[in-house]
Amino acid sequence: MLIPHDTRVALDAVVDLVNTAPEDDREDGLADVAALEEFVRRHNVSGVDRLGPRDLRAVQGIRDRFAEVFATPDSRSAAGLINELVAAAGTTPQLTDHDGYDWHVHYFAPGASVADHLAADCGMALAFIVVAGEKERLRRCEAPGCGRAFVDLSRNRSRRYCDSRTCGNRLHVAAYRARRREAAG
C-alpha cells in the first residue's frame, strides 16, 4: 500500500493522539496544556500559535471521536464518523511545500484551531485508508492489558501488536516460559 509522506505523518499523529487517552492503568497523555504543546511540537503541527484550555478540551474531544473510528466494525461506520469530523473542521484543501517538505496537501483552513487542524488532516488520512478498502488496518493491540491503537501497514495485514519489541515480545517470552515449565513437568 503506497502512502504519501503527509498521509503517513497524519496517520502517525492520529495514532499517537488516540493513544494519549486515559485507559485502564494509563494516565491521560493530554492532561494539560503543556502536554498538548508537547504533542504539537512532537508532531510538527504547523500554523499553531498559542494554546489554551479551550484548545485542550477541543483536542480531547476529537481524540475521542478518532478512537471511535478505530472501534467501528466496518467501513461505512468509519466513513460516517470521519465525514462528521472533517466537515466540522471546515476543510480547505491547499497545496503547500513548507519546512523542507515537497508539495503536499493541507486540509485545514488557514488560521484553523489545532483541533480543526488535526480533525481535517488526520481525518483525511483515515479517509484515504477507508477509500483504499483498508479499514481493517486500523487496529488495537491484541496484547492483554494494552489495547493501544495502530495502523497495520504490513504487507500482508498480519500485525497484531502496537510494538513487536514490547507487546509482541512480551507475549512470545511468556509463551516460551510456559512451554518450558510444562516440559519440565
Short mmCIF file of N, CA and C in Angstrom, two decimals:
data_model
loop_
_atom_site.label_atom_id
_atom_site.label_comp_id
_atom_site.label_asym_id
_atom_site.label_seq_id
_atom_site.Cartn_x
_atom_site.Cartn_y
_atom_site.Cartn_z
N MET A 1 0.85 -1.17 0.00
CA MET A 1 0.00 0.00 0.00
C MET A 1 0.89 1.23 0.00
N LEU A 2 0.77 2.06 -1.01
CA LEU A 2 1.57 3.27 -1.14
C LEU A 2 0.89 4.41 -0.40
N ILE A 3 1.59 4.97 0.57
CA ILE A 3 1.04 6.06 1.38
C ILE A 3 1.99 7.24 1.27
N PRO A 4 1.49 8.39 0.76
CA PRO A 4 2.34 9.58 0.66
C PRO A 4 2.83 10.02 2.05
N HIS A 5 3.95 10.75 2.05
CA HIS A 5 4.57 11.18 3.29
C HIS A 5 3.60 11.93 4.20
N ASP A 6 2.87 12.89 3.68
CA ASP A 6 1.99 13.69 4.51
C ASP A 6 0.86 12.86 5.12
N THR A 7 0.39 11.87 4.39
CA THR A 7 -0.65 10.99 4.92
C THR A 7 -0.08 10.13 6.04
N ARG A 8 1.14 9.64 5.85
CA ARG A 8 1.79 8.83 6.88
C ARG A 8 2.02 9.65 8.15
N VAL A 9 2.44 10.90 7.98
CA VAL A 9 2.65 11.78 9.14
C VAL A 9 1.34 11.97 9.88
N ALA A 10 0.26 12.19 9.15
CA ALA A 10 -1.05 12.38 9.77
C ALA A 10 -1.53 11.10 10.45
N LEU A 11 -1.27 9.94 9.84
CA LEU A 11 -1.64 8.67 10.48
C LEU A 11 -0.88 8.48 11.78
N ASP A 12 0.41 8.80 11.77
CA ASP A 12 1.21 8.70 12.99
C ASP A 12 0.64 9.63 14.08
N ALA A 13 0.23 10.83 13.68
CA ALA A 13 -0.31 11.79 14.64
C ALA A 13 -1.63 11.30 15.22
N VAL A 14 -2.52 10.76 14.37
CA VAL A 14 -3.82 10.32 14.88
C VAL A 14 -3.66 9.11 15.80
N VAL A 15 -2.74 8.21 15.48
CA VAL A 15 -2.49 7.06 16.35
C VAL A 15 -1.95 7.55 17.70
N ASP A 16 -0.98 8.45 17.65
CA ASP A 16 -0.42 8.98 18.89
C ASP A 16 -1.49 9.72 19.69
N LEU A 17 -2.34 10.46 19.00
CA LEU A 17 -3.41 11.18 19.68
C LEU A 17 -4.37 10.22 20.37
N VAL A 18 -4.82 9.22 19.66
CA VAL A 18 -5.74 8.23 20.25
C VAL A 18 -5.09 7.55 21.45
N ASN A 19 -3.80 7.29 21.35
CA ASN A 19 -3.10 6.59 22.43
C ASN A 19 -2.79 7.47 23.64
N THR A 20 -3.14 8.76 23.57
CA THR A 20 -2.98 9.61 24.76
C THR A 20 -4.18 9.47 25.70
N ALA A 21 -5.24 8.81 25.25
CA ALA A 21 -6.45 8.70 26.07
C ALA A 21 -6.18 7.86 27.32
N PRO A 22 -6.75 8.28 28.44
CA PRO A 22 -6.58 7.50 29.66
C PRO A 22 -7.37 6.20 29.56
N GLU A 23 -6.69 5.09 29.78
CA GLU A 23 -7.35 3.78 29.75
C GLU A 23 -6.72 2.90 30.80
N ASP A 24 -7.54 2.10 31.46
CA ASP A 24 -7.07 1.16 32.47
C ASP A 24 -6.04 1.82 33.39
N ASP A 25 -4.79 1.41 33.27
CA ASP A 25 -3.75 1.95 34.15
C ASP A 25 -2.96 3.08 33.51
N ARG A 26 -3.38 3.51 32.32
CA ARG A 26 -2.67 4.56 31.59
C ARG A 26 -3.29 5.92 31.90
N GLU A 27 -2.45 6.88 32.27
CA GLU A 27 -2.91 8.23 32.56
C GLU A 27 -3.20 8.98 31.27
N ASP A 28 -3.93 10.08 31.38
CA ASP A 28 -4.24 10.92 30.23
C ASP A 28 -2.96 11.58 29.72
N GLY A 29 -2.58 11.27 28.50
CA GLY A 29 -1.39 11.85 27.90
C GLY A 29 -1.59 13.29 27.46
N LEU A 30 -2.83 13.76 27.51
CA LEU A 30 -3.15 15.17 27.21
C LEU A 30 -3.91 15.76 28.39
N ALA A 31 -3.32 15.67 29.55
CA ALA A 31 -3.99 16.11 30.77
C ALA A 31 -3.96 17.62 30.96
N ASP A 32 -3.02 18.29 30.29
CA ASP A 32 -2.92 19.73 30.47
C ASP A 32 -2.40 20.39 29.19
N VAL A 33 -2.38 21.71 29.19
CA VAL A 33 -1.96 22.47 28.01
C VAL A 33 -0.50 22.17 27.67
N ALA A 34 0.34 21.98 28.68
CA ALA A 34 1.76 21.66 28.42
C ALA A 34 1.89 20.36 27.64
N ALA A 35 1.06 19.36 27.97
CA ALA A 35 1.10 18.09 27.24
C ALA A 35 0.63 18.30 25.79
N LEU A 36 -0.36 19.14 25.60
CA LEU A 36 -0.82 19.44 24.24
C LEU A 36 0.28 20.16 23.46
N GLU A 37 0.94 21.12 24.09
CA GLU A 37 2.05 21.82 23.43
C GLU A 37 3.14 20.84 23.01
N GLU A 38 3.45 19.88 23.87
CA GLU A 38 4.46 18.86 23.55
C GLU A 38 4.00 17.99 22.39
N PHE A 39 2.73 17.61 22.37
CA PHE A 39 2.17 16.82 21.27
C PHE A 39 2.31 17.59 19.95
N VAL A 40 1.94 18.86 19.96
CA VAL A 40 2.02 19.71 18.76
C VAL A 40 3.47 19.83 18.29
N ARG A 41 4.40 20.01 19.23
CA ARG A 41 5.81 20.12 18.88
C ARG A 41 6.33 18.80 18.31
N ARG A 42 6.01 17.69 18.98
CA ARG A 42 6.50 16.38 18.57
C ARG A 42 6.01 16.00 17.16
N HIS A 43 4.82 16.44 16.82
CA HIS A 43 4.25 16.10 15.51
C HIS A 43 4.38 17.24 14.50
N ASN A 44 5.15 18.25 14.83
CA ASN A 44 5.38 19.38 13.92
C ASN A 44 4.09 19.91 13.32
N VAL A 45 3.09 20.09 14.15
CA VAL A 45 1.81 20.62 13.67
C VAL A 45 2.03 22.08 13.32
N SER A 46 1.89 22.40 12.05
CA SER A 46 2.19 23.76 11.57
C SER A 46 1.02 24.71 11.81
N GLY A 47 1.34 25.98 11.84
CA GLY A 47 0.32 27.02 11.93
C GLY A 47 -0.35 27.12 13.29
N VAL A 48 0.28 26.60 14.34
CA VAL A 48 -0.31 26.65 15.68
C VAL A 48 0.43 27.69 16.49
N ASP A 49 -0.32 28.63 17.01
CA ASP A 49 0.29 29.67 17.85
C ASP A 49 0.12 29.30 19.31
N ARG A 50 -0.51 30.15 20.04
CA ARG A 50 -0.72 29.92 21.47
C ARG A 50 -1.82 28.90 21.68
N LEU A 51 -1.64 28.07 22.68
CA LEU A 51 -2.64 27.07 23.03
C LEU A 51 -3.15 27.34 24.44
N GLY A 52 -4.42 27.04 24.65
CA GLY A 52 -5.02 27.27 25.96
C GLY A 52 -5.95 26.14 26.34
N PRO A 53 -6.64 26.29 27.45
CA PRO A 53 -7.56 25.25 27.94
C PRO A 53 -8.66 24.90 26.94
N ARG A 54 -9.12 25.89 26.21
CA ARG A 54 -10.16 25.64 25.20
C ARG A 54 -9.63 24.71 24.10
N ASP A 55 -8.39 24.93 23.66
CA ASP A 55 -7.77 24.05 22.66
C ASP A 55 -7.63 22.64 23.21
N LEU A 56 -7.22 22.54 24.46
CA LEU A 56 -7.05 21.23 25.08
C LEU A 56 -8.37 20.46 25.09
N ARG A 57 -9.44 21.08 25.51
CA ARG A 57 -10.75 20.41 25.54
C ARG A 57 -11.18 20.00 24.13
N ALA A 58 -10.95 20.86 23.16
CA ALA A 58 -11.35 20.55 21.78
C ALA A 58 -10.55 19.37 21.23
N VAL A 59 -9.24 19.34 21.49
CA VAL A 59 -8.41 18.23 21.01
C VAL A 59 -8.80 16.93 21.73
N GLN A 60 -9.08 17.00 23.02
CA GLN A 60 -9.53 15.80 23.74
C GLN A 60 -10.83 15.29 23.13
N GLY A 61 -11.70 16.19 22.71
CA GLY A 61 -12.96 15.80 22.07
C GLY A 61 -12.75 15.09 20.75
N ILE A 62 -11.87 15.62 19.90
CA ILE A 62 -11.64 14.93 18.63
C ILE A 62 -10.87 13.63 18.84
N ARG A 63 -10.03 13.59 19.89
CA ARG A 63 -9.34 12.34 20.23
C ARG A 63 -10.37 11.24 20.48
N ASP A 64 -11.42 11.56 21.22
CA ASP A 64 -12.46 10.57 21.49
C ASP A 64 -13.17 10.14 20.22
N ARG A 65 -13.40 11.07 19.31
CA ARG A 65 -14.05 10.73 18.04
C ARG A 65 -13.15 9.85 17.17
N PHE A 66 -11.84 10.15 17.15
CA PHE A 66 -10.91 9.30 16.40
C PHE A 66 -10.86 7.90 17.01
N ALA A 67 -10.93 7.80 18.33
CA ALA A 67 -10.94 6.48 18.98
C ALA A 67 -12.17 5.69 18.51
N GLU A 68 -13.29 6.38 18.32
CA GLU A 68 -14.49 5.72 17.81
C GLU A 68 -14.26 5.16 16.41
N VAL A 69 -13.50 5.87 15.59
CA VAL A 69 -13.20 5.38 14.23
C VAL A 69 -12.46 4.05 14.31
N PHE A 70 -11.48 3.95 15.22
CA PHE A 70 -10.73 2.70 15.37
C PHE A 70 -11.63 1.57 15.88
N ALA A 71 -12.70 1.91 16.59
CA ALA A 71 -13.58 0.90 17.17
C ALA A 71 -14.72 0.49 16.25
N THR A 72 -14.91 1.19 15.14
CA THR A 72 -16.04 0.86 14.27
C THR A 72 -15.87 -0.52 13.66
N PRO A 73 -16.99 -1.21 13.46
CA PRO A 73 -16.92 -2.57 12.92
C PRO A 73 -16.76 -2.64 11.41
N ASP A 74 -17.01 -1.53 10.71
CA ASP A 74 -16.96 -1.59 9.25
C ASP A 74 -16.63 -0.23 8.65
N SER A 75 -16.38 -0.24 7.36
CA SER A 75 -16.00 0.99 6.64
C SER A 75 -17.12 2.02 6.63
N ARG A 76 -18.36 1.58 6.51
CA ARG A 76 -19.48 2.52 6.46
C ARG A 76 -19.58 3.33 7.76
N SER A 77 -19.44 2.66 8.87
CA SER A 77 -19.48 3.34 10.17
C SER A 77 -18.30 4.30 10.31
N ALA A 78 -17.12 3.83 9.92
CA ALA A 78 -15.91 4.68 9.99
C ALA A 78 -16.09 5.90 9.10
N ALA A 79 -16.61 5.70 7.89
CA ALA A 79 -16.80 6.80 6.95
C ALA A 79 -17.73 7.86 7.53
N GLY A 80 -18.80 7.44 8.18
CA GLY A 80 -19.72 8.40 8.77
C GLY A 80 -19.05 9.27 9.82
N LEU A 81 -18.27 8.65 10.70
CA LEU A 81 -17.55 9.41 11.73
C LEU A 81 -16.51 10.34 11.13
N ILE A 82 -15.77 9.82 10.16
CA ILE A 82 -14.73 10.64 9.51
C ILE A 82 -15.37 11.82 8.79
N ASN A 83 -16.46 11.58 8.09
CA ASN A 83 -17.15 12.68 7.40
C ASN A 83 -17.57 13.77 8.37
N GLU A 84 -18.09 13.38 9.54
CA GLU A 84 -18.50 14.36 10.55
C GLU A 84 -17.31 15.18 11.04
N LEU A 85 -16.20 14.50 11.33
CA LEU A 85 -15.01 15.18 11.83
C LEU A 85 -14.47 16.18 10.81
N VAL A 86 -14.34 15.73 9.57
CA VAL A 86 -13.76 16.57 8.52
C VAL A 86 -14.69 17.75 8.20
N ALA A 87 -15.99 17.49 8.14
CA ALA A 87 -16.94 18.57 7.83
C ALA A 87 -16.94 19.62 8.94
N ALA A 88 -16.91 19.18 10.18
CA ALA A 88 -16.93 20.12 11.30
C ALA A 88 -15.66 20.97 11.35
N ALA A 89 -14.57 20.44 10.80
CA ALA A 89 -13.30 21.18 10.80
C ALA A 89 -13.26 22.27 9.73
N GLY A 90 -14.21 22.27 8.81
CA GLY A 90 -14.22 23.29 7.76
C GLY A 90 -13.01 23.18 6.86
N THR A 91 -12.86 22.05 6.21
CA THR A 91 -11.68 21.80 5.40
C THR A 91 -11.55 22.77 4.24
N THR A 92 -10.32 23.11 3.95
CA THR A 92 -9.97 23.97 2.82
C THR A 92 -8.69 23.41 2.22
N PRO A 93 -8.79 22.40 1.34
CA PRO A 93 -7.57 21.81 0.80
C PRO A 93 -6.70 22.84 0.08
N GLN A 94 -5.40 22.75 0.37
CA GLN A 94 -4.46 23.65 -0.30
C GLN A 94 -3.09 22.99 -0.39
N LEU A 95 -2.42 23.21 -1.51
CA LEU A 95 -1.07 22.69 -1.70
C LEU A 95 -0.06 23.57 -0.97
N THR A 96 0.93 22.93 -0.38
CA THR A 96 1.97 23.67 0.33
C THR A 96 3.28 22.90 0.28
N ASP A 97 4.38 23.61 0.43
CA ASP A 97 5.71 22.96 0.44
C ASP A 97 6.59 23.61 1.51
N HIS A 98 6.14 23.57 2.74
CA HIS A 98 6.82 24.25 3.84
C HIS A 98 7.84 23.36 4.54
N ASP A 99 8.70 23.97 5.31
CA ASP A 99 9.63 23.29 6.22
C ASP A 99 10.46 22.18 5.57
N GLY A 100 10.83 22.38 4.32
CA GLY A 100 11.69 21.41 3.64
C GLY A 100 10.96 20.20 3.07
N TYR A 101 9.64 20.15 3.20
CA TYR A 101 8.88 19.05 2.62
C TYR A 101 8.44 19.42 1.22
N ASP A 102 8.41 18.45 0.34
CA ASP A 102 7.95 18.67 -1.02
C ASP A 102 6.45 18.97 -0.98
N TRP A 103 5.87 19.18 -2.14
CA TRP A 103 4.46 19.53 -2.24
C TRP A 103 3.59 18.46 -1.59
N HIS A 104 2.65 18.95 -0.79
CA HIS A 104 1.67 18.07 -0.17
C HIS A 104 0.41 18.90 0.10
N VAL A 105 -0.65 18.22 0.51
CA VAL A 105 -1.93 18.90 0.72
C VAL A 105 -2.21 19.05 2.21
N HIS A 106 -2.57 20.27 2.60
CA HIS A 106 -3.13 20.52 3.93
C HIS A 106 -4.63 20.64 3.73
N TYR A 107 -5.38 20.08 4.63
CA TYR A 107 -6.84 20.12 4.51
C TYR A 107 -7.48 21.12 5.45
N PHE A 108 -6.71 21.66 6.38
CA PHE A 108 -7.28 22.60 7.34
C PHE A 108 -7.28 24.01 6.76
N ALA A 109 -8.23 24.80 7.21
CA ALA A 109 -8.33 26.18 6.75
C ALA A 109 -7.21 27.02 7.37
N PRO A 110 -6.71 28.02 6.66
CA PRO A 110 -5.71 28.91 7.25
C PRO A 110 -6.25 29.53 8.55
N GLY A 111 -5.43 29.52 9.58
CA GLY A 111 -5.84 30.07 10.86
C GLY A 111 -6.72 29.14 11.69
N ALA A 112 -6.84 27.87 11.25
CA ALA A 112 -7.68 26.92 11.98
C ALA A 112 -7.11 26.64 13.36
N SER A 113 -8.00 26.28 14.26
CA SER A 113 -7.56 25.87 15.60
C SER A 113 -6.78 24.56 15.48
N VAL A 114 -6.04 24.23 16.51
CA VAL A 114 -5.28 22.98 16.48
C VAL A 114 -6.23 21.78 16.37
N ALA A 115 -7.38 21.85 17.00
CA ALA A 115 -8.35 20.74 16.92
C ALA A 115 -8.87 20.60 15.50
N ASP A 116 -9.22 21.70 14.85
CA ASP A 116 -9.69 21.63 13.47
C ASP A 116 -8.58 21.17 12.54
N HIS A 117 -7.36 21.63 12.80
CA HIS A 117 -6.21 21.21 12.02
C HIS A 117 -6.06 19.69 12.08
N LEU A 118 -6.06 19.14 13.28
CA LEU A 118 -5.91 17.69 13.45
C LEU A 118 -7.11 16.93 12.89
N ALA A 119 -8.32 17.46 13.13
CA ALA A 119 -9.52 16.79 12.61
C ALA A 119 -9.48 16.71 11.09
N ALA A 120 -9.06 17.79 10.44
CA ALA A 120 -9.04 17.82 8.98
C ALA A 120 -7.93 16.93 8.42
N ASP A 121 -6.68 17.16 8.82
CA ASP A 121 -5.57 16.39 8.25
C ASP A 121 -5.61 14.92 8.65
N CYS A 122 -5.84 14.65 9.91
CA CYS A 122 -5.88 13.25 10.36
C CYS A 122 -7.14 12.56 9.84
N GLY A 123 -8.24 13.29 9.81
CA GLY A 123 -9.47 12.73 9.26
C GLY A 123 -9.31 12.33 7.80
N MET A 124 -8.64 13.18 7.03
CA MET A 124 -8.42 12.85 5.61
C MET A 124 -7.46 11.66 5.46
N ALA A 125 -6.47 11.56 6.33
CA ALA A 125 -5.57 10.41 6.28
C ALA A 125 -6.35 9.12 6.53
N LEU A 126 -7.23 9.15 7.52
CA LEU A 126 -8.07 7.97 7.78
C LEU A 126 -9.04 7.73 6.62
N ALA A 127 -9.51 8.81 6.01
CA ALA A 127 -10.40 8.66 4.85
C ALA A 127 -9.69 7.92 3.71
N PHE A 128 -8.42 8.22 3.50
CA PHE A 128 -7.68 7.54 2.43
C PHE A 128 -7.56 6.04 2.73
N ILE A 129 -7.42 5.69 3.98
CA ILE A 129 -7.36 4.26 4.36
C ILE A 129 -8.69 3.59 4.03
N VAL A 130 -9.79 4.24 4.38
CA VAL A 130 -11.12 3.68 4.11
C VAL A 130 -11.36 3.59 2.61
N VAL A 131 -11.02 4.65 1.86
CA VAL A 131 -11.22 4.66 0.41
C VAL A 131 -10.43 3.53 -0.26
N ALA A 132 -9.25 3.23 0.28
CA ALA A 132 -8.42 2.16 -0.28
C ALA A 132 -8.96 0.78 0.08
N GLY A 133 -10.06 0.73 0.82
CA GLY A 133 -10.63 -0.56 1.22
C GLY A 133 -9.80 -1.24 2.31
N GLU A 134 -9.13 -0.44 3.12
CA GLU A 134 -8.19 -0.98 4.11
C GLU A 134 -8.58 -0.63 5.54
N LYS A 135 -9.84 -0.44 5.82
CA LYS A 135 -10.28 -0.06 7.16
C LYS A 135 -9.77 -1.05 8.21
N GLU A 136 -9.66 -2.33 7.85
CA GLU A 136 -9.22 -3.33 8.82
C GLU A 136 -7.78 -3.09 9.29
N ARG A 137 -7.07 -2.20 8.63
CA ARG A 137 -5.70 -1.85 9.07
C ARG A 137 -5.70 -0.94 10.30
N LEU A 138 -6.84 -0.36 10.63
CA LEU A 138 -6.97 0.47 11.83
C LEU A 138 -7.27 -0.47 12.99
N ARG A 139 -6.29 -0.72 13.82
CA ARG A 139 -6.41 -1.78 14.82
C ARG A 139 -6.06 -1.31 16.22
N ARG A 140 -6.34 -2.22 17.15
CA ARG A 140 -5.93 -2.10 18.55
C ARG A 140 -5.02 -3.28 18.86
N CYS A 141 -4.03 -3.04 19.69
CA CYS A 141 -3.07 -4.07 20.07
C CYS A 141 -3.79 -5.24 20.73
N GLU A 142 -3.41 -6.45 20.36
CA GLU A 142 -4.03 -7.65 20.91
C GLU A 142 -3.37 -8.14 22.19
N ALA A 143 -2.30 -7.51 22.63
CA ALA A 143 -1.64 -7.94 23.86
C ALA A 143 -2.57 -7.67 25.05
N PRO A 144 -2.72 -8.64 25.95
CA PRO A 144 -3.57 -8.42 27.12
C PRO A 144 -3.12 -7.19 27.90
N GLY A 145 -4.09 -6.34 28.22
CA GLY A 145 -3.80 -5.16 29.00
C GLY A 145 -3.25 -3.99 28.21
N CYS A 146 -3.12 -4.11 26.90
CA CYS A 146 -2.56 -3.00 26.13
C CYS A 146 -3.68 -2.23 25.43
N GLY A 147 -4.11 -2.66 24.26
CA GLY A 147 -5.19 -2.01 23.55
C GLY A 147 -4.84 -0.71 22.85
N ARG A 148 -3.54 -0.41 22.71
CA ARG A 148 -3.14 0.82 22.02
C ARG A 148 -3.52 0.73 20.54
N ALA A 149 -3.85 1.87 19.95
CA ALA A 149 -4.20 1.94 18.54
C ALA A 149 -2.94 1.88 17.68
N PHE A 150 -3.07 1.35 16.49
CA PHE A 150 -2.00 1.41 15.49
C PHE A 150 -2.60 1.20 14.11
N VAL A 151 -1.86 1.56 13.09
CA VAL A 151 -2.25 1.30 11.70
C VAL A 151 -1.33 0.20 11.20
N ASP A 152 -1.92 -0.91 10.81
CA ASP A 152 -1.14 -2.05 10.33
C ASP A 152 -0.75 -1.79 8.88
N LEU A 153 0.50 -1.42 8.67
CA LEU A 153 0.99 -1.17 7.32
C LEU A 153 1.84 -2.32 6.81
N SER A 154 1.74 -3.48 7.47
CA SER A 154 2.48 -4.64 6.99
C SER A 154 1.90 -5.08 5.64
N ARG A 155 2.74 -5.69 4.86
CA ARG A 155 2.33 -6.10 3.51
C ARG A 155 1.13 -7.04 3.54
N ASN A 156 1.13 -7.99 4.47
CA ASN A 156 0.06 -8.99 4.48
C ASN A 156 -0.99 -8.76 5.58
N ARG A 157 -1.01 -7.57 6.13
CA ARG A 157 -2.00 -7.18 7.14
C ARG A 157 -1.99 -8.11 8.35
N SER A 158 -0.81 -8.51 8.79
CA SER A 158 -0.72 -9.52 9.85
C SER A 158 -0.28 -8.97 11.21
N ARG A 159 -0.03 -7.70 11.29
CA ARG A 159 0.46 -7.14 12.55
C ARG A 159 -0.62 -7.23 13.63
N ARG A 160 -0.24 -7.69 14.81
CA ARG A 160 -1.19 -7.88 15.90
C ARG A 160 -0.92 -6.99 17.10
N TYR A 161 0.31 -6.44 17.18
CA TYR A 161 0.71 -5.70 18.37
C TYR A 161 1.13 -4.29 17.99
N CYS A 162 0.94 -3.37 18.94
CA CYS A 162 1.33 -1.98 18.69
C CYS A 162 2.83 -1.87 18.51
N ASP A 163 3.58 -2.71 19.20
CA ASP A 163 5.03 -2.70 19.10
C ASP A 163 5.53 -4.12 19.31
N SER A 164 6.15 -4.68 18.29
CA SER A 164 6.61 -6.07 18.39
C SER A 164 7.73 -6.23 19.41
N ARG A 165 8.46 -5.16 19.69
CA ARG A 165 9.57 -5.25 20.66
C ARG A 165 9.08 -5.27 22.09
N THR A 166 7.90 -4.72 22.33
CA THR A 166 7.41 -4.73 23.71
C THR A 166 6.25 -5.72 23.83
N CYS A 167 5.09 -5.38 23.33
CA CYS A 167 3.92 -6.24 23.49
C CYS A 167 4.11 -7.61 22.84
N GLY A 168 4.55 -7.62 21.59
CA GLY A 168 4.73 -8.90 20.90
C GLY A 168 5.78 -9.75 21.56
N ASN A 169 6.91 -9.16 21.88
CA ASN A 169 8.00 -9.92 22.50
C ASN A 169 7.59 -10.42 23.88
N ARG A 170 6.90 -9.60 24.65
CA ARG A 170 6.45 -9.99 25.99
C ARG A 170 5.58 -11.24 25.92
N LEU A 171 4.66 -11.29 24.93
CA LEU A 171 3.79 -12.46 24.79
C LEU A 171 4.57 -13.69 24.32
N HIS A 172 5.51 -13.48 23.42
CA HIS A 172 6.32 -14.61 22.95
C HIS A 172 7.18 -15.18 24.07
N VAL A 173 7.76 -14.33 24.89
CA VAL A 173 8.57 -14.79 26.01
C VAL A 173 7.69 -15.53 27.03
N ALA A 174 6.51 -15.00 27.30
CA ALA A 174 5.60 -15.66 28.24
C ALA A 174 5.19 -17.04 27.72
N ALA A 175 4.91 -17.14 26.43
CA ALA A 175 4.55 -18.44 25.86
C ALA A 175 5.72 -19.41 25.92
N TYR A 176 6.91 -18.92 25.64
CA TYR A 176 8.11 -19.76 25.71
C TYR A 176 8.32 -20.28 27.13
N ARG A 177 8.19 -19.41 28.11
CA ARG A 177 8.38 -19.82 29.51
C ARG A 177 7.32 -20.82 29.93
N ALA A 178 6.10 -20.63 29.48
CA ALA A 178 5.02 -21.58 29.80
C ALA A 178 5.33 -22.95 29.20
N ARG A 179 5.81 -22.97 27.97
CA ARG A 179 6.16 -24.26 27.33
C ARG A 179 7.30 -24.94 28.10
N ARG A 180 8.27 -24.16 28.52
CA ARG A 180 9.40 -24.72 29.28
C ARG A 180 8.94 -25.29 30.62
N ARG A 181 8.06 -24.56 31.30
CA ARG A 181 7.52 -25.05 32.58
C ARG A 181 6.76 -26.35 32.38
N GLU A 182 5.96 -26.37 31.32
CA GLU A 182 5.16 -27.56 31.01
C GLU A 182 6.06 -28.75 30.67
N ALA A 183 7.10 -28.50 29.89
CA ALA A 183 8.03 -29.57 29.50
C ALA A 183 8.82 -30.07 30.73
N ALA A 184 9.12 -29.18 31.67
CA ALA A 184 9.88 -29.56 32.86
C ALA A 184 9.00 -30.35 33.83
N GLY A 185 7.71 -30.19 33.66
CA GLY A 185 6.78 -31.01 34.34
C GLY A 185 6.35 -30.79 35.68
#
